[in-house]
Amino acid sequence: MSKPLILITNDDGYQASGIQALASAVASFAEVYVVAPDGPRSGTACAITCTTPVSISPIPPQSQASVLCPQVKWYSCSGTPVDCVKLALEQILPRRPDLLLSGINHGDNASISAHYSGTIGAVFEGCMKEIPSVGISLYLQRGQRYEDFPVGSDTLIALSRLCQRMVKEGLPKDVCLNINLPTAHIFRGWQVCRQARGLWSAEWVSATHPFGQQAFWLTGTFTDLEPEALDTDFSALRAGYCSIVPLHVDLTAHEAIDKIQRIIDKV
Amino acid sequence: MSKPLILITNDDGYQASGIQALASAVASFAEVYVVAPDGPRSGTACAITCTTPVSISPIPPQSQASVLCPQVKWYSCSGTPVDCVKLALEQILPRRPDLLLSGINHGDNASISAHYSGTIGAVFEGCMKEIPSVGISLYLQRGQRYEDFPVGSDTLIALSRLCQRMVKEGLPKDVCLNINLPTAHIFRGWQVCRQARGLWSAEWVSATHPFGQQAFWLTGTFTDLEPEALDTDFSALRAGYCSIVPLHVDLTAHEAIDKIQRIIDKV
């Protein structure tokens, strides 16, 4: 039987250690294509490139990524993570992939951060194309620095096992997964949960250009609005578990339809 | 009693006729601030500007937008629609707005196109900040061209009435609205509905740079996967109604949690 085909992308660019660790972790059991941005695309959500052409290049065999995982086919792309998925499917892959992975992102995409994440944007794109799609991000505690992603760590081994299961079972139609890891080293287990309610605030820091114009850097403080809940992604991460939130392509707030109808009836 | 405060943004830029029509339509009953991109930002979804500073400028009084709606406060922003909302809330508005409007977009954002839309990205951002938020887009039939947005049309009058109701009633917590108009002229009524399942395909056209490198333009064909359904945004639009889909910030596929748990149990 031929190996399953896995497409990998991310929003940190193909040079990121997270995507290289992920590609290494699944290359043992799958044929792997990486089609990833040519540099950082954090915060690009489901953005697509509408106004300029997008290019793709094979990554040379002497680049760090190719040397680390020579059995993986590496491509870089000038567009967004969603562009990478769309291009891979139509222009690069030899057939439909059995699984799409996005990440491992440097920084978490739990709670409402999933809305802004290019990592998760790519996952939604895969899901809209009816491919089992999983985003993986590494949570960093306050003060913690970006870690390396140790090849052979318990977490990466568990992740590889999870991916094998996904290839076998698939995912429900129009559903994809948003996984956050509390650490790249220790693996305490998976916890299937829901997205925590959250709030970003104090988001801008003023910056003055040397010529005098004012501008603003985006930053911000995140607040978990449900710190007591035990069934959210953040509660899982705080307890040291890997959170798995199923997301759906259907954005409709079905439970609100009747309420909105009553408001509209009064217009 | 003081007038309600409305924040307006879009993803086509402040020069677009859609945003100018929208600002005119609500300026009669509200104090209006427009904080919109300085040019087109179609397809930017919930993207945020992470790596460069973002600037804001008041639009000069002699610009077309200011001349058309002199009672509106006009600002342009170098960032994305989501940046516009974040900056308006923290740096520009005198107080929290009673309503956020995004649009009127030139082109529909029905079905899965909502995922890619900068118009809807801004609406999600307003909703995440607990402001009643509504996105409005104009559907274009195949072969139809971008229309003007006739000030004083039945549709714009109905829209203004709906906005007044939204100011009064608000929206359920964590729920925002995605409105699509079938035409800017005739108003047949509102239809509260759900997002249609859809598929974009044949998305790339090859382009060759004069120096010989290959690149790809993003294009594509949209297929409504539920053409027989009577409760979707596309069915409403086809019947000539304005579609209203409530969207929620919580992306969790709650109905899939048990199923995912059973898959994870086998890992």
Short mmCIF file of C-alpha atoms in Angstrom, two decimals:
data_model
loop_
_atom_site.label_atom_id
_atom_site.label_comp_id
_atom_site.label_asym_id
_atom_site.label_seq_id
_atom_site.Cartn_x
_atom_site.Cartn_y
_atom_site.Cartn_z
CA MET A 1 0.00 0.00 0.00
CA SER A 2 1.34 3.45 -0.83
CA LYS A 3 2.06 5.91 1.95
CA PRO A 4 -0.57 8.54 2.79
CA LEU A 5 0.00 12.01 1.34
CA ILE A 6 0.28 14.90 3.81
CA LEU A 7 0.36 18.59 2.91
CA ILE A 8 1.98 20.88 5.48
CA THR A 9 1.92 24.66 5.65
CA ASN A 10 2.19 27.34 8.35
CA ASP A 11 2.20 31.10 8.82
CA ASP A 12 5.73 31.49 10.20
CA GLY A 13 7.40 30.62 6.91
CA TYR A 14 9.20 27.46 5.81
CA GLN A 15 12.36 28.44 7.72
CA ALA A 16 10.57 28.17 11.08
CA SER A 17 11.67 25.39 13.42
CA GLY A 18 8.03 24.49 14.12
CA ILE A 19 7.23 23.43 10.55
CA GLN A 20 10.51 21.56 10.25
CA ALA A 21 9.77 19.61 13.44
CA LEU A 22 6.27 18.81 12.19
CA ALA A 23 7.51 17.63 8.79
CA SER A 24 10.12 15.40 10.50
CA ALA A 25 7.50 13.96 12.83
CA VAL A 26 5.20 12.70 10.08
CA ALA A 27 7.74 11.90 7.34
CA SER A 28 8.28 8.45 8.88
CA PHE A 29 4.85 7.24 7.82
CA ALA A 30 3.76 9.61 5.03
CA GLU A 31 4.78 11.20 1.78
CA VAL A 32 5.10 14.86 2.77
CA TYR A 33 4.84 18.04 0.73
CA VAL A 34 5.50 21.35 2.46
CA VAL A 35 4.12 24.42 0.68
CA ALA A 36 4.70 27.30 3.06
CA PRO A 37 5.15 31.08 2.91
CA ASP A 38 8.60 32.40 2.03
CA GLY A 39 8.66 34.37 5.29
CA PRO A 40 6.52 35.27 8.32
CA ARG A 41 2.76 35.71 7.73
CA SER A 42 1.54 35.84 11.32
CA GLY A 43 -1.93 37.31 11.76
CA THR A 44 -3.03 36.77 8.16
CA ALA A 45 -6.14 34.74 9.10
CA CYS A 46 -7.94 33.45 5.97
CA ALA A 47 -6.45 36.25 3.83
CA ILE A 48 -6.00 35.58 0.12
CA THR A 49 -3.90 37.48 -2.40
CA CYS A 50 -6.37 39.19 -4.74
CA THR A 51 -4.41 41.88 -6.52
CA THR A 52 -0.96 40.52 -7.33
CA PRO A 53 0.23 37.22 -8.83
CA VAL A 54 1.58 34.61 -6.42
CA SER A 55 4.71 32.58 -7.12
CA ILE A 56 5.98 29.20 -5.90
CA SER A 57 9.56 27.90 -5.84
CA PRO A 58 11.06 24.55 -4.87
CA ILE A 59 13.41 25.08 -1.92
CA PRO A 60 17.01 24.25 -2.90
CA PRO A 61 18.42 20.97 -1.54
CA GLN A 62 21.17 22.81 0.35
CA SER A 63 18.71 24.88 2.43
CA GLN A 64 18.39 24.00 6.13
CA ALA A 65 14.84 22.66 5.71
CA SER A 66 15.83 20.32 2.87
CA VAL A 67 18.93 19.12 4.70
CA LEU A 68 16.95 18.37 7.88
CA CYS A 69 14.18 16.47 6.06
CA PRO A 70 15.51 15.46 2.64
CA GLN A 71 12.63 13.03 2.02
CA VAL A 72 10.11 15.92 2.20
CA LYS A 73 9.27 17.96 -0.90
CA TRP A 74 9.75 21.60 0.09
CA TYR A 75 8.17 24.59 -1.70
CA SER A 76 8.04 28.25 -0.71
CA CYS A 77 5.27 30.59 -1.79
CA SER A 78 5.04 34.38 -1.98
CA GLY A 79 1.42 34.40 -0.76
CA THR A 80 -0.56 33.80 2.41
CA PRO A 81 -1.06 30.43 4.14
CA VAL A 82 -4.46 30.09 2.40
CA ASP A 83 -2.79 30.82 -0.95
CA CYS A 84 -0.29 28.05 -0.13
CA VAL A 85 -3.09 25.54 0.35
CA LYS A 86 -4.98 26.63 -2.78
CA LEU A 87 -1.79 26.50 -4.89
CA ALA A 88 -0.65 23.17 -3.47
CA LEU A 89 -3.99 21.55 -4.29
CA GLU A 90 -4.25 22.84 -7.85
CA GLN A 91 -0.64 23.23 -8.95
CA ILE A 92 1.75 21.08 -6.91
CA LEU A 93 0.39 17.93 -5.31
CA PRO A 94 0.20 14.74 -7.39
CA ARG A 95 -3.22 13.92 -5.88
CA ARG A 96 -5.62 15.04 -3.14
CA PRO A 97 -3.82 14.85 0.22
CA ASP A 98 -5.09 12.54 2.95
CA LEU A 99 -4.36 15.15 5.60
CA LEU A 100 -3.46 18.83 5.84
CA LEU A 101 -1.35 20.05 8.76
CA SER A 102 -0.61 23.67 9.59
CA GLY A 103 2.09 24.65 12.08
CA ILE A 104 3.62 24.03 14.49
CA ASN A 105 2.94 27.70 15.13
CA HIS A 106 5.33 29.64 17.37
CA GLY A 107 2.77 30.96 19.86
CA ASP A 108 -0.72 29.73 20.77
CA ASN A 109 -3.89 30.07 18.73
CA ALA A 110 -6.33 29.31 21.53
CA SER A 111 -9.58 31.20 22.24
CA ILE A 112 -10.37 34.09 19.87
CA SER A 113 -6.79 34.21 18.57
CA ALA A 114 -7.93 31.50 16.15
CA HIS A 115 -9.74 34.26 14.23
CA TYR A 116 -6.52 36.14 13.45
CA SER A 117 -4.26 33.16 12.90
CA GLY A 118 -2.80 32.37 9.49
CA THR A 119 -2.11 28.87 10.83
CA ILE A 120 -5.85 28.38 11.37
CA GLY A 121 -6.70 30.20 8.12
CA ALA A 122 -4.90 27.42 6.23
CA VAL A 123 -6.79 24.82 8.25
CA PHE A 124 -10.15 26.37 7.34
CA GLU A 125 -9.07 26.40 3.69
CA GLY A 126 -8.24 22.69 3.78
CA CYS A 127 -11.56 21.98 5.47
CA MET A 128 -13.46 24.02 2.85
CA LYS A 129 -11.80 21.76 0.27
CA GLU A 130 -13.03 18.70 2.25
CA ILE A 131 -9.57 17.58 3.37
CA PRO A 132 -9.10 16.48 7.02
CA SER A 133 -7.24 19.53 8.38
CA VAL A 134 -5.46 20.13 11.65
CA GLY A 135 -3.69 23.24 13.00
CA ILE A 136 -1.02 22.87 15.69
CA SER A 137 0.37 25.71 17.80
CA LEU A 138 2.72 25.95 20.76
CA TYR A 139 1.49 27.88 23.77
CA LEU A 140 4.01 30.10 25.50
CA GLN A 141 3.51 31.07 29.12
CA ARG A 142 4.16 34.68 30.04
CA GLY A 143 7.90 35.23 30.15
CA GLN A 144 8.60 31.96 28.36
CA ARG A 145 10.66 32.19 25.17
CA TYR A 146 10.14 30.40 21.87
CA GLU A 147 11.46 26.92 22.38
CA ASP A 148 12.99 24.60 19.95
CA PHE A 149 10.79 21.74 18.88
CA PRO A 150 12.79 18.73 20.01
CA VAL A 151 12.58 15.99 17.41
CA GLY A 152 11.72 12.75 19.18
CA SER A 153 10.05 14.47 22.16
CA ASP A 154 7.00 12.80 23.71
CA THR A 155 4.75 15.55 22.36
CA LEU A 156 5.96 15.11 18.79
CA ILE A 157 5.62 11.35 19.02
CA ALA A 158 2.06 11.69 20.32
CA LEU A 159 1.29 14.21 17.57
CA SER A 160 2.61 11.85 14.92
CA ARG A 161 0.38 9.08 16.34
CA LEU A 162 -2.63 11.43 16.27
CA CYS A 163 -1.92 12.30 12.62
CA GLN A 164 -1.81 8.60 11.70
CA ARG A 165 -5.23 8.20 13.32
CA MET A 166 -6.57 11.24 11.41
CA VAL A 167 -5.38 9.76 8.11
CA LYS A 168 -7.22 6.54 8.98
CA GLU A 169 -10.46 7.98 10.37
CA GLY A 170 -10.76 11.35 8.67
CA LEU A 171 -12.82 14.07 10.30
CA PRO A 172 -16.54 14.88 10.22
CA LYS A 173 -17.60 16.90 7.15
CA ASP A 174 -16.89 20.65 7.45
CA VAL A 175 -15.07 20.17 10.77
CA CYS A 176 -11.35 20.80 11.34
CA LEU A 177 -9.15 20.80 14.45
CA ASN A 178 -7.33 23.54 16.33
CA ILE A 179 -4.67 21.93 18.53
CA ASN A 180 -2.59 23.87 21.05
CA LEU A 181 0.38 22.30 22.84
CA PRO A 182 1.30 23.56 26.33
CA THR A 183 4.95 22.65 25.83
CA ALA A 184 7.01 21.00 23.14
CA HIS A 185 8.61 18.59 25.61
CA ILE A 186 6.31 16.86 28.08
CA PHE A 187 3.12 15.12 26.89
CA ARG A 188 0.37 14.80 29.48
CA GLY A 189 -2.51 13.88 27.14
CA TRP A 190 -5.16 15.30 24.80
CA GLN A 191 -8.24 17.21 25.92
CA VAL A 192 -11.08 17.81 23.48
CA CYS A 193 -12.63 21.13 24.47
CA ARG A 194 -14.27 24.36 23.32
CA GLN A 195 -12.85 27.79 22.48
CA ALA A 196 -12.60 30.00 25.58
CA ARG A 197 -14.26 33.42 25.51
CA GLY A 198 -11.49 35.99 25.46
CA LEU A 199 -10.65 39.65 24.99
CA TRP A 200 -7.66 41.46 23.56
CA SER A 201 -7.17 44.96 25.01
CA ALA A 202 -4.55 47.75 25.23
CA GLU A 203 -3.64 46.84 21.70
CA TRP A 204 -1.60 49.80 20.44
CA VAL A 205 1.72 51.36 21.32
CA SER A 206 2.44 54.72 19.77
CA ALA A 207 5.56 54.98 17.62
CA THR A 208 7.01 58.14 16.13
CA HIS A 209 8.73 57.97 12.76
CA PRO A 210 12.11 59.79 12.67
CA PHE A 211 10.43 62.36 10.38
CA GLY A 212 7.80 63.09 13.04
CA GLN A 213 4.67 61.19 11.91
CA GLN A 214 2.83 59.19 14.53
CA ALA A 215 2.05 55.53 13.92
CA PHE A 216 1.01 52.57 16.04
CA TRP A 217 2.44 49.13 16.70
CA LEU A 218 -0.06 46.35 17.34
CA THR A 219 0.49 44.56 20.63
CA GLY A 220 -2.09 43.82 23.35
CA THR A 221 -2.99 41.93 26.46
CA PHE A 222 -5.16 38.85 26.32
CA THR A 223 -7.73 38.12 29.03
CA ASP A 224 -9.40 34.73 29.40
CA LEU A 225 -13.00 35.74 30.18
CA GLU A 226 -13.78 32.28 31.60
CA PRO A 227 -10.85 31.59 33.94
CA GLU A 228 -12.98 29.25 36.10
CA ALA A 229 -14.26 27.09 33.20
CA LEU A 230 -12.92 23.54 33.00
CA ASP A 231 -13.93 22.72 29.43
CA THR A 232 -12.05 25.39 27.43
CA ASP A 233 -8.81 25.32 25.48
CA PHE A 234 -7.14 27.60 27.99
CA SER A 235 -8.17 25.47 30.95
CA ALA A 236 -6.66 22.42 29.23
CA LEU A 237 -3.42 24.28 28.50
CA ARG A 238 -3.16 25.59 32.07
CA ALA A 239 -3.50 22.03 33.33
CA GLY A 240 -0.69 20.93 31.02
CA TYR A 241 -2.85 19.11 28.46
CA CYS A 242 -2.84 19.49 24.68
CA SER A 243 -6.14 21.16 23.73
CA ILE A 244 -8.13 20.02 20.71
CA VAL A 245 -10.98 22.30 19.62
CA PRO A 246 -13.11 21.16 16.67
CA LEU A 247 -13.94 24.17 14.47
CA HIS A 248 -16.61 24.33 11.78
CA VAL A 249 -16.68 26.04 8.42
CA ASP A 250 -20.31 27.02 8.96
CA LEU A 251 -20.08 30.38 10.76
CA THR A 252 -23.86 30.61 11.22
CA ALA A 253 -25.02 31.21 14.79
CA HIS A 254 -27.92 28.79 14.34
CA GLU A 255 -29.08 29.27 17.94
CA ALA A 256 -29.50 33.02 17.29
CA ILE A 257 -31.63 32.80 14.13
CA ASP A 258 -34.98 33.02 15.94
CA LYS A 259 -33.85 35.90 18.13
CA ILE A 260 -32.60 37.84 15.10
CA GLN A 261 -35.86 37.09 13.30
CA ARG A 262 -37.77 38.71 16.18
CA ILE A 263 -35.59 41.84 15.98
CA ILE A 264 -36.02 42.02 12.20
CA ASP A 265 -39.80 41.62 12.52
CA LYS A 266 -39.87 44.98 14.32
CA VAL A 267 -37.96 46.88 11.60
CA MET B 1 -30.77 62.92 23.93
CA SER B 2 -27.50 62.75 22.05
CA LYS B 3 -27.29 60.90 18.76
CA PRO B 4 -26.02 57.31 18.70
CA LEU B 5 -22.40 56.85 17.67
CA ILE B 6 -21.71 54.65 14.64
CA LEU B 7 -18.30 53.44 13.47
CA ILE B 8 -18.06 52.49 9.80
CA THR B 9 -15.28 50.66 8.02
CA ASN B 10 -14.90 48.44 4.94
CA ASP B 11 -12.32 46.54 2.91
CA ASP B 12 -12.63 48.45 -0.37
CA GLY B 13 -11.07 51.63 1.04
CA TYR B 14 -12.66 54.94 2.02
CA GLN B 15 -12.89 56.06 -1.63
CA ALA B 16 -15.37 53.27 -2.48
CA SER B 17 -18.90 54.31 -3.38
CA GLY B 18 -20.31 51.60 -1.08
CA ILE B 19 -18.93 53.08 2.13
CA GLN B 20 -19.92 56.58 1.09
CA ALA B 21 -23.50 55.45 0.45
CA LEU B 22 -23.59 53.68 3.82
CA ALA B 23 -22.24 56.71 5.69
CA SER B 24 -24.84 58.94 3.98
CA ALA B 25 -27.63 56.51 4.83
CA VAL B 26 -27.02 56.57 8.59
CA ALA B 27 -25.70 60.12 9.05
CA SER B 28 -29.29 61.41 9.32
CA PHE B 29 -29.81 59.80 12.73
CA ALA B 30 -26.30 59.14 14.05
CA GLU B 31 -22.94 60.69 14.72
CA VAL B 32 -20.73 58.83 12.24
CA TYR B 33 -17.00 58.12 12.23
CA VAL B 34 -15.50 56.36 9.23
CA VAL B 35 -12.12 54.71 9.83
CA ALA B 36 -11.38 52.78 6.66
CA PRO B 37 -8.35 51.49 4.76
CA ASP B 38 -6.50 53.94 2.50
CA GLY B 39 -7.06 51.62 -0.48
CA PRO B 40 -8.45 48.21 -1.41
CA ARG B 41 -8.04 45.40 1.15
CA SER B 42 -10.30 42.75 -0.38
CA GLY B 43 -9.72 39.22 0.88
CA THR B 44 -7.94 40.26 4.08
CA ALA B 45 -10.32 38.36 6.38
CA CYS B 46 -9.46 38.97 10.07
CA ALA B 47 -5.85 39.82 9.19
CA ILE B 48 -3.96 42.14 11.52
CA THR B 49 -0.74 44.05 10.91
CA CYS B 50 1.86 42.43 13.16
CA THR B 51 5.21 43.52 11.81
CA THR B 52 4.95 47.18 10.74
CA PRO B 53 3.46 50.26 12.44
CA VAL B 54 0.03 51.38 11.24
CA SER B 55 -0.85 55.02 10.63
CA ILE B 56 -4.13 56.96 10.61
CA SER B 57 -4.88 60.27 8.88
CA PRO B 58 -7.97 62.48 8.84
CA ILE B 59 -9.25 62.73 5.26
CA PRO B 60 -8.98 66.32 3.98
CA PRO B 61 -12.27 68.26 3.71
CA GLN B 62 -11.83 68.71 -0.05
CA SER B 63 -11.78 64.93 -0.72
CA GLN B 64 -14.81 63.39 -2.43
CA ALA B 65 -15.85 61.46 0.68
CA SER B 66 -15.76 64.57 2.88
CA VAL B 67 -17.61 66.68 0.33
CA LEU B 68 -20.37 64.05 -0.06
CA CYS B 69 -20.90 63.59 3.68
CA PRO B 70 -19.37 66.62 5.44
CA GLN B 71 -21.06 65.78 8.76
CA VAL B 72 -19.16 62.46 8.93
CA LYS B 73 -15.68 62.30 10.50
CA TRP B 74 -13.48 60.58 7.90
CA TYR B 75 -10.18 58.83 8.65
CA SER B 76 -8.01 56.63 6.47
CA CYS B 77 -5.72 53.93 7.84
CA SER B 78 -2.70 52.13 6.39
CA GLY B 79 -3.75 48.78 7.90
CA THR B 80 -6.37 46.11 7.45
CA PRO B 81 -10.11 46.44 8.23
CA VAL B 82 -9.51 44.77 11.62
CA ASP B 83 -6.70 47.25 12.34
CA CYS B 84 -9.16 50.06 11.48
CA VAL B 85 -11.61 48.80 14.11
CA LYS B 86 -8.92 48.29 16.76
CA LEU B 87 -7.44 51.75 16.11
CA ALA B 88 -10.81 53.49 16.01
CA LEU B 89 -11.79 52.02 19.38
CA GLU B 90 -8.57 52.85 21.18
CA GLN B 91 -7.29 55.95 19.41
CA ILE B 92 -10.04 57.83 17.59
CA LEU B 93 -13.61 57.49 18.89
CA PRO B 94 -14.74 59.73 21.75
CA ARG B 95 -16.58 56.79 23.36
CA ARG B 96 -17.65 53.20 22.66
CA PRO B 97 -19.77 53.12 19.50
CA ASP B 98 -23.40 51.96 19.65
CA LEU B 99 -23.02 50.15 16.34
CA LEU B 100 -20.28 49.06 13.95
CA LEU B 101 -21.04 48.82 10.23
CA SER B 102 -18.73 47.37 7.59
CA GLY B 103 -19.38 47.89 3.89
CA ILE B 104 -21.23 48.26 1.69
CA ASN B 105 -18.87 45.78 0.04
CA HIS B 106 -18.61 45.73 -3.76
CA GLY B 107 -19.40 42.03 -4.28
CA ASP B 108 -21.17 39.49 -2.06
CA ASN B 109 -19.86 37.82 1.06
CA ALA B 110 -22.41 35.02 1.20
CA SER B 111 -21.66 31.36 1.96
CA ILE B 112 -18.00 30.51 2.64
CA SER B 113 -16.80 33.78 1.11
CA ALA B 114 -17.44 35.23 4.58
CA HIS B 115 -14.23 33.47 5.68
CA TYR B 116 -12.04 35.46 3.27
CA SER B 117 -13.82 38.79 3.52
CA GLY B 118 -12.14 41.82 5.09
CA THR B 119 -15.64 43.30 5.40
CA ILE B 120 -16.64 40.42 7.66
CA GLY B 121 -13.25 40.42 9.41
CA ALA B 122 -14.03 43.91 10.72
CA VAL B 123 -17.47 42.70 11.83
CA PHE B 124 -15.94 39.84 13.83
CA GLU B 125 -13.53 42.30 15.41
CA GLY B 126 -16.37 44.59 16.51
CA CYS B 127 -18.25 41.58 17.89
CA MET B 128 -15.16 40.39 19.81
CA LYS B 129 -15.13 43.85 21.38
CA GLU B 130 -18.83 43.38 22.32
CA ILE B 131 -20.14 46.05 19.93
CA PRO B 132 -23.25 45.25 17.85
CA SER B 133 -21.64 44.70 14.44
CA VAL B 134 -23.12 44.32 10.98
CA GLY B 135 -21.47 43.67 7.61
CA ILE B 136 -23.24 44.66 4.41
CA SER B 137 -22.30 43.49 0.92
CA LEU B 138 -23.81 43.87 -2.53
CA TYR B 139 -24.34 40.68 -4.52
CA LEU B 140 -23.54 40.82 -8.21
CA GLN B 141 -25.17 38.36 -10.56
CA ARG B 142 -22.93 36.80 -13.20
CA GLY B 143 -22.27 39.39 -15.88
CA GLN B 144 -23.64 42.22 -13.74
CA ARG B 145 -21.27 45.14 -13.16
CA TYR B 146 -20.58 47.03 -9.96
CA GLU B 147 -23.47 49.39 -9.54
CA ASP B 148 -23.57 52.73 -7.93
CA PHE B 149 -25.24 52.80 -4.56
CA PRO B 150 -28.13 55.19 -5.17
CA VAL B 151 -28.61 57.44 -2.15
CA GLY B 152 -32.27 57.43 -1.24
CA SER B 153 -32.98 54.02 -2.83
CA ASP B 154 -35.48 51.75 -1.10
CA THR B 155 -32.68 49.38 -0.09
CA LEU B 156 -30.65 52.11 1.57
CA ILE B 157 -33.72 53.44 3.36
CA ALA B 158 -34.55 49.95 4.65
CA LEU B 159 -30.93 49.49 5.70
CA SER B 160 -30.96 52.76 7.62
CA ARG B 161 -34.15 51.65 9.39
CA LEU B 162 -32.54 48.31 10.28
CA CYS B 163 -29.49 50.12 11.70
CA GLN B 164 -31.74 52.29 13.89
CA ARG B 165 -33.33 49.10 15.24
CA MET B 166 -29.89 47.56 15.89
CA VAL B 167 -28.84 50.64 17.87
CA LYS B 168 -32.00 50.30 19.97
CA GLU B 169 -32.02 46.52 20.50
CA GLY B 170 -28.37 45.55 20.21
CA LEU B 171 -27.49 41.99 19.26
CA PRO B 172 -27.09 38.79 21.30
CA LYS B 173 -23.67 38.47 22.98
CA ASP B 174 -20.93 37.20 20.63
CA VAL B 175 -23.27 37.31 17.61
CA CYS B 176 -22.86 39.62 14.61
CA LEU B 177 -24.66 39.90 11.27
CA ASN B 178 -23.61 39.20 7.70
CA ILE B 179 -26.06 40.99 5.37
CA ASN B 180 -26.02 40.58 1.60
CA LEU B 181 -28.12 42.76 -0.71
CA PRO B 182 -29.31 41.30 -4.03
CA THR B 183 -29.43 44.76 -5.61
CA ALA B 184 -28.82 48.31 -4.48
CA HIS B 185 -32.13 49.51 -5.93
CA ILE B 186 -35.21 47.40 -5.24
CA PHE B 187 -36.01 46.28 -1.69
CA ARG B 188 -38.13 43.11 -1.41
CA GLY B 189 -37.55 42.39 2.29
CA TRP B 190 -35.16 40.77 4.79
CA GLN B 191 -34.64 37.02 5.16
CA VAL B 192 -32.84 35.66 8.22
CA CYS B 193 -31.03 32.53 7.08
CA ARG B 194 -27.95 30.36 7.37
CA GLN B 195 -24.69 30.26 5.44
CA ALA B 196 -24.92 28.05 2.33
CA ARG B 197 -22.38 25.27 1.87
CA GLY B 198 -20.17 26.26 -1.01
CA LEU B 199 -16.99 25.47 -2.91
CA TRP B 200 -14.46 27.59 -4.74
CA SER B 201 -12.65 25.73 -7.54
CA ALA B 202 -10.44 26.38 -10.61
CA GLU B 203 -8.82 29.10 -8.57
CA TRP B 204 -5.59 29.89 -10.42
CA VAL B 205 -4.70 31.35 -13.78
CA SER B 206 -1.08 31.07 -14.80
CA ALA B 207 0.74 34.33 -15.56
CA THR B 208 4.23 34.70 -16.98
CA HIS B 209 6.36 37.63 -15.88
CA PRO B 210 8.08 39.44 -18.78
CA PHE B 211 11.39 38.03 -17.44
CA GLY B 212 10.03 34.49 -17.76
CA GLN B 213 9.08 33.45 -14.21
CA GLN B 214 5.74 31.74 -13.79
CA ALA B 215 3.24 33.07 -11.27
CA PHE B 216 -0.47 32.64 -10.59
CA TRP B 217 -3.43 35.01 -10.34
CA LEU B 218 -6.15 34.05 -7.90
CA THR B 219 -9.58 33.80 -9.50
CA GLY B 220 -12.07 30.91 -9.23
CA THR B 221 -15.57 29.65 -9.72
CA PHE B 222 -18.02 29.46 -6.86
CA THR B 223 -20.49 26.58 -6.59
CA ASP B 224 -23.45 26.65 -4.23
CA LEU B 225 -23.48 23.08 -2.89
CA GLU B 226 -27.09 23.40 -1.71
CA PRO B 227 -28.89 24.89 -4.72
CA GLU B 228 -32.21 23.32 -3.65
CA ALA B 229 -32.13 24.63 -0.06
CA LEU B 230 -34.62 27.35 0.85
CA ASP B 231 -33.05 28.58 4.08
CA THR B 232 -29.60 29.71 2.92
CA ASP B 233 -28.18 33.14 2.14
CA PHE B 234 -27.90 32.25 -1.55
CA SER B 235 -31.49 31.06 -1.77
CA ALA B 236 -32.62 34.38 -0.26
CA LEU B 237 -30.49 36.36 -2.72
CA ARG B 238 -31.72 34.36 -5.71
CA ALA B 239 -35.30 35.13 -4.66
CA GLY B 240 -34.47 38.84 -4.51
CA TYR B 241 -34.38 39.15 -0.70
CA CYS B 242 -31.69 40.70 1.47
CA SER B 243 -30.06 37.85 3.40
CA ILE B 244 -29.16 38.20 7.08
CA VAL B 245 -26.93 35.47 8.52
CA PRO B 246 -26.10 35.67 12.23
CA LEU B 247 -22.45 34.68 12.79
CA HIS B 248 -20.83 33.79 16.09
CA VAL B 249 -17.38 34.48 17.46
CA ASP B 250 -17.25 31.00 18.97
CA LEU B 251 -15.80 28.86 16.18
CA THR B 252 -16.20 25.63 18.18
CA ALA B 253 -18.09 22.85 16.42
CA HIS B 254 -19.89 21.90 19.65
CA GLU B 255 -21.88 19.18 17.92
CA ALA B 256 -18.62 17.47 16.88
CA ILE B 257 -16.95 17.36 20.31
CA ASP B 258 -18.18 13.86 21.23
CA LYS B 259 -17.28 12.46 17.83
CA ILE B 260 -13.76 13.89 18.04
CA GLN B 261 -13.43 12.56 21.58
CA ARG B 262 -14.17 9.05 20.27
CA ILE B 263 -11.48 9.41 17.59
CA ILE B 264 -8.96 10.70 20.15
CA ASP B 265 -9.75 7.85 22.52
CA LYS B 266 -8.33 5.49 19.91
CA VAL B 267 -4.99 7.30 19.54
#
